[in-house]
XYZ file of C-alpha atoms in Angstrom:
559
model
C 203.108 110.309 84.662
C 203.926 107.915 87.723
C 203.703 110.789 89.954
C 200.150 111.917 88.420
C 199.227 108.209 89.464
C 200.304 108.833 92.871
C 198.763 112.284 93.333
C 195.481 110.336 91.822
C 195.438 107.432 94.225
C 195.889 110.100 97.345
C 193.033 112.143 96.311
C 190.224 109.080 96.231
C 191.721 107.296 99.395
C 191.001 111.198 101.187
C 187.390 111.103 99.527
C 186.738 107.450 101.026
C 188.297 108.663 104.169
C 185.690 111.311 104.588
C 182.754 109.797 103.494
C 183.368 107.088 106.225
C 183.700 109.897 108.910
C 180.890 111.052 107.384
C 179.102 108.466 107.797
C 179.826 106.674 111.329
C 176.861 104.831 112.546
C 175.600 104.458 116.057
C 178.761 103.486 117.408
C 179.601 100.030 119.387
C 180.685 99.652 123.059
C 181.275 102.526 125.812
C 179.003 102.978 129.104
C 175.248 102.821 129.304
C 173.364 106.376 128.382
C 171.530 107.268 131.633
C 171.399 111.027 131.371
C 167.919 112.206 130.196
C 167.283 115.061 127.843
C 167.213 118.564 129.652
C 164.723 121.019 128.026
C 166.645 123.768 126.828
C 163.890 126.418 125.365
C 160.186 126.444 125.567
C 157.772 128.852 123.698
C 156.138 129.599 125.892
C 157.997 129.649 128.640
C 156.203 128.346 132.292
C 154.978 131.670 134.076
C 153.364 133.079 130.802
C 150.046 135.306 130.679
C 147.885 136.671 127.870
C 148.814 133.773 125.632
C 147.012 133.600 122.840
C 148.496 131.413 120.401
C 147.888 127.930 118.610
C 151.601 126.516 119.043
C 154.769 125.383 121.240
C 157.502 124.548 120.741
C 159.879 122.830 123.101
C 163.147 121.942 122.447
C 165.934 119.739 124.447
C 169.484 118.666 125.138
C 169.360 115.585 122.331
C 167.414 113.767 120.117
C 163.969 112.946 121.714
C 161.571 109.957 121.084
C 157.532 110.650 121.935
C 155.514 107.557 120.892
C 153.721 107.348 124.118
C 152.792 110.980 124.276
C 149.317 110.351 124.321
C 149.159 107.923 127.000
C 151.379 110.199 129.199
C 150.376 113.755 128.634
C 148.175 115.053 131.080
C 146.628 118.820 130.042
C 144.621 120.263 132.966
C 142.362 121.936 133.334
C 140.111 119.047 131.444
C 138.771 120.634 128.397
C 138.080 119.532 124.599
C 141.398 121.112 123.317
C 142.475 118.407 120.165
C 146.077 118.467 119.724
C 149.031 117.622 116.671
C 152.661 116.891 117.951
C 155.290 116.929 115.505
C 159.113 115.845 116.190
C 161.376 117.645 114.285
C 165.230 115.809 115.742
C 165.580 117.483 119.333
C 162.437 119.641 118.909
C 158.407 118.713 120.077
C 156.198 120.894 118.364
C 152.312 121.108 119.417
C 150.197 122.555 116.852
C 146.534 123.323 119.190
C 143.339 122.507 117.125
C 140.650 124.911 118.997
C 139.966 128.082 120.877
C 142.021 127.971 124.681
C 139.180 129.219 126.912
C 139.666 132.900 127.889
C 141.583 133.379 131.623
C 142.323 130.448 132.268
C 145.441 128.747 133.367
C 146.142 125.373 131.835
C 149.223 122.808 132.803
C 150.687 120.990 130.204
C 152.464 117.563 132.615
C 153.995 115.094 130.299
C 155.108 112.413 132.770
C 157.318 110.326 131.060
C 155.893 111.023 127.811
C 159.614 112.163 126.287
C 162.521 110.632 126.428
C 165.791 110.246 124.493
C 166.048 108.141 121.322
C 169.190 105.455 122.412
C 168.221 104.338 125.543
C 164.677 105.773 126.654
C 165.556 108.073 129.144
C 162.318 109.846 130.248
C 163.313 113.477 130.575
C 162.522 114.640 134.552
C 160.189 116.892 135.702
C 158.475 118.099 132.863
C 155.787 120.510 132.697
C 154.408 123.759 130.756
C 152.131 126.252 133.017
C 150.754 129.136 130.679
C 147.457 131.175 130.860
C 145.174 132.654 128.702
C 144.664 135.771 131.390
C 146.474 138.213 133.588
C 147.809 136.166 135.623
C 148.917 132.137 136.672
C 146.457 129.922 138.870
C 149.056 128.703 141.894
C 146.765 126.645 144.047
C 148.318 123.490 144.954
C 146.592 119.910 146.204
C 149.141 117.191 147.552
C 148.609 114.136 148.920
C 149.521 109.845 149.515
C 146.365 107.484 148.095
C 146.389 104.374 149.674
C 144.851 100.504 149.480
C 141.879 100.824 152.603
C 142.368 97.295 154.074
C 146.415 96.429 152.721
C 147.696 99.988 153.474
C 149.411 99.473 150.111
C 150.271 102.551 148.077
C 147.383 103.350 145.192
C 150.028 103.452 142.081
C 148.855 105.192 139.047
C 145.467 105.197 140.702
C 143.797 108.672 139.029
C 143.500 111.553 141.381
C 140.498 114.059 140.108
C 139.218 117.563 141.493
C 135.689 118.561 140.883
C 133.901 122.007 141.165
C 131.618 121.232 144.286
C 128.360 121.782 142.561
C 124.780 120.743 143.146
C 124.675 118.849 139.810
C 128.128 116.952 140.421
C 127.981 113.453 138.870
C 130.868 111.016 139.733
C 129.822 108.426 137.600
C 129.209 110.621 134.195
C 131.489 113.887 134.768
C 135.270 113.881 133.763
C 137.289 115.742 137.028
C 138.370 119.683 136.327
C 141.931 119.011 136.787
C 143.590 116.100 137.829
C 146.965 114.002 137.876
C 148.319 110.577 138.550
C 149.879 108.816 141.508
C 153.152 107.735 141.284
C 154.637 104.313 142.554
C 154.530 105.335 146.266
C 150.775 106.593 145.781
C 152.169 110.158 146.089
C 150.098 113.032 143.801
C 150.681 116.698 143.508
C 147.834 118.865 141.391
C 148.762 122.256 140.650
C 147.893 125.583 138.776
C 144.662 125.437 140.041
C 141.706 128.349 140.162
C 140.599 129.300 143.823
C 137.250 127.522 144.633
C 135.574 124.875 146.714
C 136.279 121.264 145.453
C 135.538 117.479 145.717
C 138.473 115.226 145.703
C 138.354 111.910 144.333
C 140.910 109.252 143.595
C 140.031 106.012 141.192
C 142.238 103.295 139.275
C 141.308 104.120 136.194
C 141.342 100.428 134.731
C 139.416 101.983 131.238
C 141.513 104.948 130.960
C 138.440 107.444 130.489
C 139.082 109.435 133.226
C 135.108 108.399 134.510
C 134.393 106.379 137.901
C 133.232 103.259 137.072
C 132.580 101.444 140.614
C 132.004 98.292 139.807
C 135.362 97.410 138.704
C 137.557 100.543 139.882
C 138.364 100.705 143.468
C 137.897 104.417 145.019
C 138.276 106.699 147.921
C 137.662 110.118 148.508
C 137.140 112.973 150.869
C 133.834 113.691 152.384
C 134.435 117.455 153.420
C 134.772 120.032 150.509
C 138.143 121.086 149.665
C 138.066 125.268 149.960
C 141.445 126.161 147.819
C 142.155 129.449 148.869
C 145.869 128.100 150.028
C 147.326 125.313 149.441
C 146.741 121.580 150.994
C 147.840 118.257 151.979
C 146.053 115.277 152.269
C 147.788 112.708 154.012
C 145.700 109.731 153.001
C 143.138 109.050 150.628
C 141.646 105.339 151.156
C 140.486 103.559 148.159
C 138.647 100.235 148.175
C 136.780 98.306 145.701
C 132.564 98.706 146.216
C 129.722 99.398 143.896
C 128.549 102.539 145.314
C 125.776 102.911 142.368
C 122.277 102.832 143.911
C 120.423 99.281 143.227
C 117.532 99.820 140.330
C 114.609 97.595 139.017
C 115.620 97.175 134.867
C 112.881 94.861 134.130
C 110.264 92.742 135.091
C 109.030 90.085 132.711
C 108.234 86.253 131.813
C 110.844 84.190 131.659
C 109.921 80.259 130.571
C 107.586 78.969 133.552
C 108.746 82.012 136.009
C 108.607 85.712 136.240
C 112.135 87.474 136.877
C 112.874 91.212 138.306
C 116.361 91.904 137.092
C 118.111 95.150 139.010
C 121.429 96.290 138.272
C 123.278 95.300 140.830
C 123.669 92.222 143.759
C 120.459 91.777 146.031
C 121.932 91.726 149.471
C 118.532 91.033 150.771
C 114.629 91.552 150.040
C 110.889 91.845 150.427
C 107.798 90.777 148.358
C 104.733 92.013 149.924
C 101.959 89.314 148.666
C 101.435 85.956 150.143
C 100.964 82.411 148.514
C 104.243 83.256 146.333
C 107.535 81.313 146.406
C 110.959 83.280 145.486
C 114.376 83.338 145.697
C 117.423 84.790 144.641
C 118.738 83.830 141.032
C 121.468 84.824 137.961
C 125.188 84.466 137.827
C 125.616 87.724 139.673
C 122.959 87.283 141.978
C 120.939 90.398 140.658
C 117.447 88.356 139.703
C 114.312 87.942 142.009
C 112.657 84.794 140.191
C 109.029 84.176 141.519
C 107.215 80.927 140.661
C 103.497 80.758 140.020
C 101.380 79.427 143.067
C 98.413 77.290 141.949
C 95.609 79.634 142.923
C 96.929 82.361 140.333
C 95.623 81.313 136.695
C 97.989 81.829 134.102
C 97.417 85.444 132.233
C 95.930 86.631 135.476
C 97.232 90.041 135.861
C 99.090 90.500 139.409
C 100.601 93.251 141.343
C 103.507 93.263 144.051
C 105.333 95.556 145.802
C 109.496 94.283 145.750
C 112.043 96.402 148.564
C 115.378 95.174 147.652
C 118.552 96.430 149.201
C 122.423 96.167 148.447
C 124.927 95.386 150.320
C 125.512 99.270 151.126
C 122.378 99.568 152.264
C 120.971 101.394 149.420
C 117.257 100.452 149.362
C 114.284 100.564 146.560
C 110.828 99.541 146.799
C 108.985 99.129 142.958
C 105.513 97.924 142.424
C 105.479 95.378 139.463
C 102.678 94.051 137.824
C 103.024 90.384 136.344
C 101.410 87.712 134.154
C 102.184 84.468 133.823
C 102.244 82.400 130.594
C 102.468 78.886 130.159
C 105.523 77.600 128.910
C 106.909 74.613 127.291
C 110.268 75.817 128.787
C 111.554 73.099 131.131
C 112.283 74.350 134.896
C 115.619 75.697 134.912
C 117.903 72.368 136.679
C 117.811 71.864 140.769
C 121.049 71.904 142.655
C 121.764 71.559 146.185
C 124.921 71.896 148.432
C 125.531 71.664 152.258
C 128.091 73.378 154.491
C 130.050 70.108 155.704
C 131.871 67.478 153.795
C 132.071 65.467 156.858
C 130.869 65.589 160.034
C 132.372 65.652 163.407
C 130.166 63.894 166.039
C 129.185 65.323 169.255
C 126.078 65.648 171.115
C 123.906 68.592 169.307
C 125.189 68.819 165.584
C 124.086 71.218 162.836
C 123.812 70.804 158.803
C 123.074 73.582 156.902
C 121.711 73.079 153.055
C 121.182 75.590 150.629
C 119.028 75.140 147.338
C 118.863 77.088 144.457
C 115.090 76.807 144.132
C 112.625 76.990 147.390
C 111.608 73.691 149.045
C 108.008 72.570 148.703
C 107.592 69.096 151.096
C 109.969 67.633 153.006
C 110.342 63.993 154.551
C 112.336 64.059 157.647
C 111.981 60.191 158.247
C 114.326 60.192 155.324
C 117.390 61.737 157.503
C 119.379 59.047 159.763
C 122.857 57.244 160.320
C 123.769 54.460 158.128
C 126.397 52.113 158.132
C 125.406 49.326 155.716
C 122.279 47.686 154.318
C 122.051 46.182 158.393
C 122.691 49.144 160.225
C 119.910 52.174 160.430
C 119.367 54.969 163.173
C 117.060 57.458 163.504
C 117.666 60.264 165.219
C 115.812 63.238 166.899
C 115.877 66.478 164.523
C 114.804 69.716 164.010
C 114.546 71.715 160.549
C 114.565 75.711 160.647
C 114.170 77.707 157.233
C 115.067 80.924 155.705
C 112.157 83.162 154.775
C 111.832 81.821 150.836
C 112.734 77.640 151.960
C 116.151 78.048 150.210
C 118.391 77.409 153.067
C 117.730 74.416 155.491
C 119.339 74.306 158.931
C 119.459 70.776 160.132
C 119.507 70.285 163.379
C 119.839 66.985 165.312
C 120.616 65.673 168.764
C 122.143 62.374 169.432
C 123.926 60.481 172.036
C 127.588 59.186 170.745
C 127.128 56.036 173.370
C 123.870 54.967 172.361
C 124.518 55.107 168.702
C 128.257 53.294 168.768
C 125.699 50.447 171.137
C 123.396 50.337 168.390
C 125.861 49.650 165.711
C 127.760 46.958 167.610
C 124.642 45.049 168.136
C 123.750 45.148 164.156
C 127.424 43.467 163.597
C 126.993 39.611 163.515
C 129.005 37.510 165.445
C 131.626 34.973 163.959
C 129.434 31.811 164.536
C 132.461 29.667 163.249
C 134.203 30.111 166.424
C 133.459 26.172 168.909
C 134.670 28.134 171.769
C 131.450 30.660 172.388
C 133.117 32.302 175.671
C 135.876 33.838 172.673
C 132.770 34.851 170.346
C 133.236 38.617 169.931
C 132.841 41.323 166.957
C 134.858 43.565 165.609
C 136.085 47.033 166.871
C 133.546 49.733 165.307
C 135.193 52.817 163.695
C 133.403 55.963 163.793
C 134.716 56.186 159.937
C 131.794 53.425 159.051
C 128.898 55.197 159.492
C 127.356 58.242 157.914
C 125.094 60.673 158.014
C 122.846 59.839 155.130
C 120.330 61.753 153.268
C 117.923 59.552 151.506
C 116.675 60.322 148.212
C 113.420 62.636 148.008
C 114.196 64.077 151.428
C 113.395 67.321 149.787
C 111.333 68.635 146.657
C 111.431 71.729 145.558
C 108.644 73.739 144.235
C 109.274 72.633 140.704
C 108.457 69.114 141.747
C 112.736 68.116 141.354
C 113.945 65.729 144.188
C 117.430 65.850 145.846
C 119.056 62.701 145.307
C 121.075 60.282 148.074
C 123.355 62.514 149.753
C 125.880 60.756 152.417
C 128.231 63.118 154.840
C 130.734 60.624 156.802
C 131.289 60.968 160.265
C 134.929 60.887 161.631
C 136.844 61.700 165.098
C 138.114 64.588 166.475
C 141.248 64.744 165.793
C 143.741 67.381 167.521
C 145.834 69.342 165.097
C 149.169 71.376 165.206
C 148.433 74.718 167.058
C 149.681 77.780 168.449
C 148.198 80.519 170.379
C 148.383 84.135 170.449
C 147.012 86.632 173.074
C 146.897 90.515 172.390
C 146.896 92.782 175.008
C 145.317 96.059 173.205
C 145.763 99.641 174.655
C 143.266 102.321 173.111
C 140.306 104.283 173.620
C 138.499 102.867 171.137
C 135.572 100.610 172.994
C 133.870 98.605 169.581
C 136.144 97.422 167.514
C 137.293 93.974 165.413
C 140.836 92.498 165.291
C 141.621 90.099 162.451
C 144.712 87.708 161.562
C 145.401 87.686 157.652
C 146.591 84.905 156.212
C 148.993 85.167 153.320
C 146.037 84.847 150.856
C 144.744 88.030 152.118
C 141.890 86.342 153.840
C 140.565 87.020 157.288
C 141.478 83.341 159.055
C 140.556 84.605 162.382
C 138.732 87.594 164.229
C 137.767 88.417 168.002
C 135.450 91.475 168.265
C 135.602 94.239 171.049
C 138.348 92.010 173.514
C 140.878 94.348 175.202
C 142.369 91.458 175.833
C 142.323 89.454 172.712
C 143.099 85.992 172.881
C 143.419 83.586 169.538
C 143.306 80.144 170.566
C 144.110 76.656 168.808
C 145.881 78.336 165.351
C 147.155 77.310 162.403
C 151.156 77.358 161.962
C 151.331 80.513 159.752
C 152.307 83.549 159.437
C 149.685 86.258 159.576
C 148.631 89.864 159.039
C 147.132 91.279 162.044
C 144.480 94.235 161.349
C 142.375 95.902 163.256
C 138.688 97.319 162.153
C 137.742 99.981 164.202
C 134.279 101.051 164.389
C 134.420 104.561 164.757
C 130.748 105.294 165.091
C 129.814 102.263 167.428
C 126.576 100.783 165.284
C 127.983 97.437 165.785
C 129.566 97.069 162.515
C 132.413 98.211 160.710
C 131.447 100.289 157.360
C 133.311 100.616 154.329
C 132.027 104.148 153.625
C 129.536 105.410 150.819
C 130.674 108.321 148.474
C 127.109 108.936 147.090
C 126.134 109.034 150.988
C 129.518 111.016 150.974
C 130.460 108.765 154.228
C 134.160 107.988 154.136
C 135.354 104.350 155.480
C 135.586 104.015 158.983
C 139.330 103.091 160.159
C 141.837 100.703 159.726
C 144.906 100.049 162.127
C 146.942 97.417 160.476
C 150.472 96.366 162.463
C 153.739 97.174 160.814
C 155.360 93.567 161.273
C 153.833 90.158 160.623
C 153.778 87.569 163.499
C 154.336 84.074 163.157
C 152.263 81.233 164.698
C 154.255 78.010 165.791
C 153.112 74.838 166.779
C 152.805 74.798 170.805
C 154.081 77.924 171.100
C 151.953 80.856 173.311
C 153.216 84.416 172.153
C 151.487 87.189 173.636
C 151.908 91.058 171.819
C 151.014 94.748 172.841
C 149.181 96.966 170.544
C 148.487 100.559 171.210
C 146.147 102.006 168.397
């Protein structure tokens, strides 16, 4: 009996035994899993032809996780093809919802779309190249996409090929094949049909594999790739412009105004019919607002010709015809600003204001230095305006002597001094007086006033500097060198200067660049694909230079 209790307890501590082998869990501890998942069978297999099917199968090394399949898996050529993946342990299955279109070679490139299940190891390299014909498609496209004016590399910027057609569409068409850059802006399309080509490259911000230009930065090539072998393309420059040509959308009443929206920013523009004020208008600047003159009645029909242009020099001229209505809509609110917050005196000096309505009457008598309710000085000025009275250049002449003369003499004397031989007054500071802007000094064409407006006057005063000179060697004769600062903005530039030389700098450490203007207009262009005119180009210099205070560096640079 005791040893039937003994043979009894052996048996269920062998059960337990098992079923905890059985049973071990993800186990604790030991070395980080960094070996990705090979693939170990494909149906079909890359290289295949005549393919007719409505599955594959691929199966790997381990257990595999896809849950960002869809966001990685790029099937070229670009077609309508719907798609069910299934995982089934180490094994993706693709069930294909759809007819394949008939001899043609497709390229199944799933980035890191798989990887293993512990520790996310995106399995390397992986692609599927069938066709539905006789035989594979083996045209390849390589390439580097690039930032135009950093020289930074264009990561995951989409790179797209389109069949070079008379109806081809950036802005509506998806590309035939395409692929995405990797972190050094390096691409690589393949499996692709001979033919001629466009080549585009976008950062696809909205993921729809569409240009969008006015928030996707873009660069292409302007000849037409002929695949009949394959090619390299060193550099594709991509930069941020809205290439779409400028439009009229409307033209209609708005309160006491009329307003011609367009689509895009006004760079500059043209109304053909006199006796009308106008100006620019709208958060993005995309509004021609024209005010109604006092010889047109209200619900009198007008016509006028508008030629507004971007900034890309895309131009278009619309007739528009116009009423008027009276409104109980108050005039949208006047607001001025000026280029100086204070002023540095010298002999000729120049204030520029702009307004965001045009300027009816002005009252120059209202413009002069004050100090204090005893000190006044008028001064000899000049007032040049924009075409539409929206930007006032104020310009004024004035003798530092004869003013500082002035303002002594308006300072009393301390009469509480016996001794009259040690009378005197007090030391003027330039800091005192202003340039002051009475109120009224200008009323817009709404009737608004501008308001008192003081800009103080100060010294000169001489700031920490360095200098640098560049001695350039090129053949390039027009041309614009720039010093970045470390905000990306041009702080300095000298324009066609073999010998550049950047006086009185900031302490800093800048970018230098150099725009070269290849064509020689006189300005440096940025390119137009719907004009298909790449961007002219861009030398920038490997290292960054530093400025120091009283320091003069001088640097060569061949380009």
């Amino acid at each position: 009996m005791r040893r039937l209790l003994y043979l009894s307890l052996f048996v269920v501590l062998i059960d337990l035994s098992f079923h905890k082998c059985a049973n071990p869990g993800r186990p604790t501890g030991g070395p980080k899993d960094t070996i990705p998942p090979t693939l170990i069978y494909a149906s079909p297999i890359t290289g295949t032809t005549r393919f007719s099917g409505n599955e594959i199968t691929l199966e790997f090394s381990e257990y595999i996780n896809a849950d960002k399949l869809k966001q990685q898996l790029i099937i070229t050529p670009k077609s309508d093809i719907n798609y069910k993946s299934i995982i089934k342990r180490n094994r993706l299955i693709f069930k294909l919802e759809g007819k394949l279109e008939d001899s043609t070679t497709y390229n199944f490139n799933f980035a890191n779309g798989v990887t293993d299940i512990t520790e996310k190891n995106p399995v390397v390299n992986l692609s599927l190249a069938f066709s539905t014909g006789p035989y594979i498609d083996s045209m390849i496209v390589n390439g580097t996409v690039e930032e135009l004016l950093t020289k930074e590399p264009g990561k995951s910027y989409v790179i797209g090929l389109y069949p070079n057609t008379d109806t081809l569409d950036y802005f509506s068409q998806n590309p035939m094949y395409f692929t995405s850059a990797n972190d050094s802006g390096d691409f690589k399309l393949e499996y692709i049909k001979k033919g001629e080509y466009k080549i585009l490259a976008f950062n696809d911000d909205n993921k729809n594999y569409i240009l969008d230009p006015e928030t996707e930065s873009h660069g292409f090539i302007q000849e037409t790739l002929l695949l009949d072998s394959p090619i390299y393309i060193p550099h594709i420059r991509c930069v941020l412009q809205n290439v779409k040509p400028i439009k009229l959308i409307n033209a209609r009443p708005v309160g006491p105004y009329v307003e011609a929206k367009f689509n895009k920013m006004i760079d500059s523009y043209k109304i053909e019919l006199a006796d009308l004020d106008h100006n620019i208008v709208g958060e993005n600047k995309d509004i021609i607002r024209i005010y109604k003159p006092e010889h047109i009645n209200y619900r009198d029909s007008t016509s006028v010709i508008i030629y507004a242009q971007d900034s890309l020099l895309n131009t278009t001229i619309d007739t528009i015809d116009f009423v008027f209505l009276e409104s109980n809509r108050k005039p949208s609110s006047f607001s001025y600003s000026s280029d100086k917050r204070n002023l540095l005196l010298k002999d000729t000096t120049q204030v520029t204001f702009n307004f965001n309505k045009p300027i009816k009457h002005t009252n120059p008598n209202n413009i002069f230095f004050k100090a204090d309710s005893l000190f006044s000085y008028r001064i000899q000025k000049s007032i040049g305006w924009n075409d539409n009275k929206t930007t006032a250049n104020v310009k004024f002449t004035v003798n530092r002597d004869s003013l500082f003369e002035a303002y002594v003499k308006s300072i009393p004397t301390d009469t509480a001094q016996s001794d009259s031989a040690s009378q005197s007054k007090p030391e003027p500071e330039i800091s005192s007086i202003s340039l002051f802007f009475d109120a009224g000094t200008f009323i817009s064409i709404d009737n608004d006033t501008t308001d008192t407006k003081s800009i103080s006057i100060r010294e000169e005063q001489k700031k920490p500097s360095g200098s640098l000179q560049i001695s350039l060697t090129t053949d390039h004769t027009n041309f614009i060198v720039q010093l970045i600062n470390a905000q990306g903005e041009v702080a300095y530039e000298i324009a066609n200067q073999i010998f550049t030389n950047f006086t009185s700098l900031k302490p800093a450490t800048y970018s230098i660049r150099i725009l070269i203007d290849s064509n020689q207009d006189g300005q440096w262009s940025y390119g137009n694909l719907l004009k298909n005119q790449e961007p002219e180009k861009v030398f920038l210099y490997e290292e960054k230079y530093s400025i120091r205070e009283n320091w003069e560096n001088t640097l060569g640079i061949t380009f």
